[in-house]
mmCIF file of C-alpha atoms in Angstrom:
data_model
loop_
_atom_site.group_PDB
_atom_site.id
_atom_site.type_symbol
_atom_site.label_atom_id
_atom_site.label_comp_id
_atom_site.label_asym_id
_atom_site.label_seq_id
_atom_site.Cartn_x
_atom_site.Cartn_y
_atom_site.Cartn_z
ATOM 1 C CA GLU A 22 6.592 4.077 6.915
ATOM 2 C CA ALA A 23 2.848 3.828 6.450
ATOM 3 C CA GLY A 24 1.239 0.504 7.178
ATOM 4 C CA VAL A 25 -1.492 -1.282 5.317
ATOM 5 C CA THR A 26 -4.591 0.869 5.102
ATOM 6 C CA GLN A 27 -8.137 -0.160 4.385
ATOM 7 C CA PHE A 28 -11.207 1.818 3.484
ATOM 8 C CA PRO A 29 -13.884 2.064 4.701
ATOM 9 C CA SER A 30 -13.465 0.972 8.286
ATOM 10 C CA HIS A 31 -17.149 0.117 8.503
ATOM 11 C CA SER A 32 -19.827 -0.437 5.897
ATOM 12 C CA VAL A 33 -23.487 -1.196 6.421
ATOM 13 C CA ILE A 34 -25.442 -2.135 3.321
ATOM 14 C CA GLU A 35 -28.685 -3.865 2.490
ATOM 15 C CA LYS A 36 -28.900 -7.287 0.988
ATOM 16 C CA GLY A 37 -28.630 -7.047 -2.776
ATOM 17 C CA GLN A 38 -26.527 -3.912 -2.802
ATOM 18 C CA THR A 39 -22.943 -3.623 -3.956
ATOM 19 C CA VAL A 40 -19.965 -2.758 -1.792
ATOM 20 C CA THR A 41 -16.357 -2.131 -2.731
ATOM 21 C CA LEU A 42 -13.588 -2.441 -0.194
ATOM 22 C CA ARG A 43 -10.188 -0.930 -0.792
ATOM 23 C CA CYS A 44 -6.751 -1.892 0.441
ATOM 24 C CA ASP A 45 -3.533 0.065 0.099
ATOM 25 C CA PRO A 46 -0.525 -2.140 0.849
ATOM 26 C CA ILE A 47 2.803 -1.092 2.240
ATOM 27 C CA SER A 48 4.767 0.594 -0.517
ATOM 28 C CA GLY A 49 6.982 -1.853 -2.370
ATOM 29 C CA HIS A 50 5.177 -4.993 -1.225
ATOM 30 C CA ASP A 51 4.460 -7.190 -4.217
ATOM 31 C CA ASN A 52 2.277 -9.633 -2.303
ATOM 32 C CA LEU A 53 -1.232 -8.626 -1.304
ATOM 33 C CA TYR A 54 -3.749 -10.846 0.434
ATOM 34 C CA TRP A 55 -7.394 -10.668 1.380
ATOM 35 C CA TYR A 56 -8.799 -12.535 4.379
ATOM 36 C CA ARG A 57 -12.216 -12.612 5.981
ATOM 37 C CA ARG A 58 -13.457 -13.350 9.450
ATOM 38 C CA VAL A 59 -17.086 -14.230 9.785
ATOM 39 C CA MET A 60 -18.475 -13.699 13.290
ATOM 40 C CA GLY A 61 -17.023 -16.148 15.783
ATOM 41 C CA LYS A 62 -15.077 -18.125 13.246
ATOM 42 C CA GLU A 63 -11.481 -18.230 12.123
ATOM 43 C CA ILE A 64 -9.831 -15.774 9.795
ATOM 44 C CA LYS A 65 -9.929 -17.349 6.367
ATOM 45 C CA PHE A 66 -7.813 -16.738 3.312
ATOM 46 C CA LEU A 67 -9.623 -15.373 0.265
ATOM 47 C CA LEU A 68 -6.959 -14.637 -2.319
ATOM 48 C CA HIS A 69 -3.390 -13.630 -3.042
ATOM 49 C CA PHE A 70 -2.006 -11.180 -5.588
ATOM 50 C CA VAL A 71 1.565 -10.981 -6.748
ATOM 51 C CA LYS A 72 1.806 -7.538 -8.213
ATOM 52 C CA GLU A 73 -1.278 -7.267 -10.419
ATOM 53 C CA SER A 74 -1.723 -11.010 -10.995
ATOM 54 C CA LYS A 75 -3.942 -13.331 -8.997
ATOM 55 C CA GLN A 76 -1.660 -16.023 -7.622
ATOM 56 C CA ASP A 77 -4.284 -17.926 -5.697
ATOM 57 C CA GLU A 78 -7.998 -17.238 -5.435
ATOM 58 C CA SER A 79 -8.984 -20.584 -3.996
ATOM 59 C CA GLY A 80 -10.586 -18.989 -0.956
ATOM 60 C CA MET A 81 -13.050 -16.774 -2.788
ATOM 61 C CA PRO A 82 -16.488 -17.954 -1.680
ATOM 62 C CA ASN A 83 -18.355 -17.516 -4.969
ATOM 63 C CA ASN A 84 -18.613 -15.397 -8.096
ATOM 64 C CA ARG A 85 -20.275 -12.538 -6.246
ATOM 65 C CA PHE A 86 -16.795 -11.582 -5.088
ATOM 66 C CA LEU A 87 -14.420 -9.833 -7.479
ATOM 67 C CA ALA A 88 -10.934 -8.688 -6.548
ATOM 68 C CA GLU A 89 -8.662 -6.501 -8.593
ATOM 69 C CA ARG A 90 -5.273 -4.969 -8.127
ATOM 70 C CA THR A 91 -4.710 -2.101 -10.485
ATOM 71 C CA GLY A 92 -1.130 -1.676 -11.615
ATOM 72 C CA GLY A 93 0.099 -3.786 -8.773
ATOM 73 C CA THR A 94 -0.637 -1.103 -6.208
ATOM 74 C CA TYR A 95 -3.926 -0.862 -4.318
ATOM 75 C CA SER A 96 -6.554 -3.551 -4.449
ATOM 76 C CA THR A 97 -10.329 -3.564 -4.384
ATOM 77 C CA LEU A 98 -12.709 -6.292 -3.346
ATOM 78 C CA LYS A 99 -16.214 -5.937 -4.684
ATOM 79 C CA VAL A 100 -19.193 -7.865 -3.421
ATOM 80 C CA GLN A 101 -22.142 -7.815 -5.800
ATOM 81 C CA PRO A 102 -24.865 -8.495 -4.850
ATOM 82 C CA ALA A 103 -24.201 -8.717 -1.130
ATOM 83 C CA GLU A 104 -25.882 -11.433 0.933
ATOM 84 C CA LEU A 105 -26.394 -11.661 4.689
ATOM 85 C CA GLU A 106 -23.689 -14.300 5.054
ATOM 86 C CA ASP A 107 -21.113 -11.891 3.627
ATOM 87 C CA SER A 108 -21.101 -9.956 6.887
ATOM 88 C CA GLY A 109 -17.798 -10.046 8.687
ATOM 89 C CA VAL A 110 -14.444 -8.348 8.925
ATOM 90 C CA TYR A 111 -12.348 -8.224 5.780
ATOM 91 C CA PHE A 112 -8.627 -7.966 6.324
ATOM 92 C CA CYS A 113 -5.997 -7.068 3.818
ATOM 93 C CA ALA A 114 -2.327 -7.917 4.265
ATOM 94 C CA SER A 115 0.825 -7.265 2.296
ATOM 95 C CA SER A 116 4.315 -8.689 2.336
ATOM 96 C CA GLN A 117 7.661 -8.896 0.657
ATOM 97 C CA GLU A 118 8.439 -12.314 2.079
ATOM 98 C CA GLN A 119 5.243 -14.334 1.783
ATOM 99 C CA TYR A 120 5.291 -15.639 5.306
ATOM 100 C CA GLU A 121 5.681 -12.260 7.022
ATOM 101 C CA GLN A 122 2.420 -10.544 6.329
ATOM 102 C CA TYR A 123 1.441 -7.145 7.673
ATOM 103 C CA PHE A 124 -2.236 -6.669 8.247
ATOM 104 C CA GLY A 125 -4.470 -3.690 7.888
ATOM 105 C CA PRO A 126 -7.108 -2.680 10.433
ATOM 106 C CA GLY A 127 -9.874 -4.437 8.544
ATOM 107 C CA THR A 128 -13.226 -3.374 7.130
ATOM 108 C CA ARG A 129 -16.272 -4.426 9.110
ATOM 109 C CA LEU A 130 -19.047 -5.236 6.649
ATOM 110 C CA THR A 131 -22.616 -5.598 7.847
ATOM 111 C CA VAL A 132 -25.255 -6.741 5.409
ATOM 112 C CA THR A 133 -28.822 -6.233 6.653
ATOM 113 C CA ALA B 23 -2.866 -29.720 4.617
ATOM 114 C CA GLN B 24 -2.015 -27.244 7.329
ATOM 115 C CA SER B 25 -4.177 -26.361 10.302
ATOM 116 C CA VAL B 26 -4.081 -24.658 13.663
ATOM 117 C CA THR B 27 -5.965 -25.504 16.829
ATOM 118 C CA GLN B 28 -6.248 -23.034 19.667
ATOM 119 C CA LEU B 29 -7.472 -24.585 22.879
ATOM 120 C CA GLY B 30 -9.904 -22.322 24.678
ATOM 121 C CA SER B 31 -11.843 -19.558 22.976
ATOM 122 C CA HIS B 32 -11.816 -17.544 26.214
ATOM 123 C CA VAL B 33 -9.127 -17.431 28.865
ATOM 124 C CA SER B 34 -9.287 -15.387 32.070
ATOM 125 C CA VAL B 35 -6.299 -14.612 34.251
ATOM 126 C CA SER B 36 -5.722 -12.324 37.185
ATOM 127 C CA GLU B 37 -3.502 -9.319 36.763
ATOM 128 C CA GLY B 38 0.046 -10.387 37.530
ATOM 129 C CA ALA B 39 -0.627 -14.063 36.853
ATOM 130 C CA LEU B 40 0.946 -16.221 34.175
ATOM 131 C CA VAL B 41 -0.615 -16.074 30.736
ATOM 132 C CA LEU B 42 -0.633 -19.332 28.767
ATOM 133 C CA LEU B 43 -2.440 -19.536 25.441
ATOM 134 C CA ARG B 44 -2.246 -22.885 23.715
ATOM 135 C CA CYS B 45 -1.684 -23.547 20.041
ATOM 136 C CA ASN B 46 -1.144 -26.798 18.203
ATOM 137 C CA TYR B 47 -0.454 -26.966 14.502
ATOM 138 C CA SER B 48 -0.450 -29.463 11.728
ATOM 139 C CA SER B 49 1.766 -29.105 8.711
ATOM 140 C CA SER B 50 3.273 -31.571 6.271
ATOM 141 C CA VAL B 51 6.370 -29.419 5.839
ATOM 142 C CA PRO B 52 8.416 -27.359 8.299
ATOM 143 C CA PRO B 53 6.214 -24.416 9.142
ATOM 144 C CA TYR B 54 6.578 -20.820 10.022
ATOM 145 C CA LEU B 55 4.463 -20.024 13.076
ATOM 146 C CA PHE B 56 3.036 -16.766 14.302
ATOM 147 C CA TRP B 57 1.050 -15.183 17.058
ATOM 148 C CA TYR B 58 -1.017 -12.150 16.203
ATOM 149 C CA VAL B 59 -2.947 -9.945 18.602
ATOM 150 C CA GLN B 60 -6.035 -7.884 17.912
ATOM 151 C CA TYR B 61 -6.899 -5.185 20.403
ATOM 152 C CA PRO B 62 -10.457 -3.886 20.422
ATOM 153 C CA ASN B 63 -11.290 -1.932 17.294
ATOM 154 C CA GLN B 64 -7.824 -2.411 15.869
ATOM 155 C CA GLY B 65 -6.195 -4.568 13.212
ATOM 156 C CA LEU B 66 -4.007 -7.617 13.586
ATOM 157 C CA GLN B 67 -0.581 -6.958 15.030
ATOM 158 C CA LEU B 68 2.271 -9.423 14.822
ATOM 159 C CA LEU B 69 3.387 -10.441 18.323
ATOM 160 C CA LEU B 70 6.120 -12.866 17.390
ATOM 161 C CA LYS B 71 7.168 -15.380 14.765
ATOM 162 C CA TYR B 72 9.089 -18.633 14.503
ATOM 163 C CA THR B 73 11.037 -19.095 11.291
ATOM 164 C CA SER B 74 13.206 -22.143 12.037
ATOM 165 C CA ALA B 75 15.898 -20.375 13.997
ATOM 166 C CA ALA B 76 15.740 -20.410 17.813
ATOM 167 C CA THR B 77 12.884 -22.490 19.196
ATOM 168 C CA LEU B 78 12.179 -19.983 21.964
ATOM 169 C CA VAL B 79 10.926 -16.822 20.375
ATOM 170 C CA LYS B 80 10.541 -13.527 22.153
ATOM 171 C CA GLY B 81 8.038 -10.987 20.988
ATOM 172 C CA ILE B 82 6.681 -7.629 21.908
ATOM 173 C CA ASN B 83 5.118 -6.682 25.234
ATOM 174 C CA GLY B 84 6.912 -9.425 27.163
ATOM 175 C CA PHE B 85 5.349 -12.349 25.306
ATOM 176 C CA GLU B 86 7.257 -15.386 24.196
ATOM 177 C CA ALA B 87 6.487 -18.722 22.569
ATOM 178 C CA GLU B 88 8.319 -22.001 22.298
ATOM 179 C CA PHE B 89 8.267 -24.175 19.208
ATOM 180 C CA LYS B 90 8.097 -27.856 20.163
ATOM 181 C CA LYS B 91 8.231 -30.041 17.108
ATOM 182 C CA SER B 92 7.633 -33.280 19.007
ATOM 183 C CA GLU B 93 4.406 -31.869 20.431
ATOM 184 C CA THR B 94 3.507 -29.814 17.325
ATOM 185 C CA SER B 95 2.881 -26.935 19.682
ATOM 186 C CA PHE B 96 3.618 -23.232 19.776
ATOM 187 C CA HIS B 97 2.132 -22.008 23.052
ATOM 188 C CA LEU B 98 2.226 -18.324 23.944
ATOM 189 C CA THR B 99 3.250 -17.246 27.425
ATOM 190 C CA LYS B 100 3.795 -14.141 29.483
ATOM 191 C CA PRO B 101 5.006 -14.329 33.084
ATOM 192 C CA SER B 102 2.808 -11.557 34.422
ATOM 193 C CA ALA B 103 -0.448 -10.397 32.870
ATOM 194 C CA HIS B 104 -1.203 -6.722 32.555
ATOM 195 C CA MET B 105 -4.597 -5.167 32.058
ATOM 196 C CA SER B 106 -3.476 -3.907 28.672
ATOM 197 C CA ASP B 107 -2.994 -7.500 27.498
ATOM 198 C CA ALA B 108 -6.745 -7.972 27.216
ATOM 199 C CA ALA B 109 -7.270 -8.718 23.533
ATOM 200 C CA GLU B 110 -7.880 -11.542 21.113
ATOM 201 C CA TYR B 111 -4.886 -13.667 20.177
ATOM 202 C CA PHE B 112 -4.500 -15.689 17.009
ATOM 203 C CA CYS B 113 -2.050 -18.440 16.307
ATOM 204 C CA ALA B 114 -1.190 -18.923 12.636
ATOM 205 C CA VAL B 115 0.882 -21.188 10.432
ATOM 206 C CA PHE B 116 2.492 -20.641 7.053
ATOM 207 C CA SER B 117 4.078 -23.427 5.103
ATOM 208 C CA GLY B 118 5.655 -23.056 1.715
ATOM 209 C CA GLY B 119 3.546 -25.727 0.136
ATOM 210 C CA TYR B 120 0.359 -23.757 0.653
ATOM 211 C CA GLN B 121 1.671 -20.214 0.236
ATOM 212 C CA LYS B 122 -0.929 -18.826 2.608
ATOM 213 C CA VAL B 123 -1.413 -18.212 6.298
ATOM 214 C CA THR B 124 -3.889 -20.410 8.142
ATOM 215 C CA PHE B 125 -5.279 -19.032 11.378
ATOM 216 C CA GLY B 126 -6.683 -20.592 14.483
ATOM 217 C CA THR B 127 -10.089 -19.553 15.761
ATOM 218 C CA GLY B 128 -8.627 -17.104 18.248
ATOM 219 C CA THR B 129 -8.506 -16.877 22.033
ATOM 220 C CA LYS B 130 -9.949 -13.911 23.880
ATOM 221 C CA LEU B 131 -7.852 -13.055 26.885
ATOM 222 C CA GLN B 132 -9.548 -11.369 29.829
ATOM 223 C CA VAL B 133 -7.391 -9.891 32.577
ATOM 224 C CA ILE B 134 -9.101 -9.538 35.929
ATOM 225 C CA PRO B 135 -7.918 -6.787 38.263
#
């Protein structure tokens, strides 16, 4: 069974540009989460989808971040326009039971 | 609120020595507790989890952790460190009231030959 996949693995963009991160969850997992780890700090929750609906987006830092989950399958996280402080590793996770989350390899975003 | 504190951002042990990574949690409801490991250039891998069954939990690669409610702790141990254990380890808590996983800041484990 395929795990959670994320694309791209690395992205380097300039301040002001737009970047879209993609996450493909484990097939059949209704719950999908986005987390972010800024350099040297803890991994922080961004938001939670149940199927295509946003269950909790309390961790989204500001309105430059937009997450979608088309048809309850894959999800995208768009940052527009990107700022320097958006640099970090973005993790996606999926689950059937909410507490047992399976994580993807992450996307390392560098904003210069 | 729920929170996790990992004591020590860096821990060094000699190969063959005991590994002890400390984790204390705070949760207003009975929690689920986890240890994740991140090897260099890889994603987060679940090492073990506590879900209110046995308080001593065994995980992969010889790791185990003991849930101690009175101490609000969930320390990770391994009797004998191996070079391949060098990685960053994250303690995490999930409680139903918050419907999300809260992570500690991580502990980087260095194994010295």
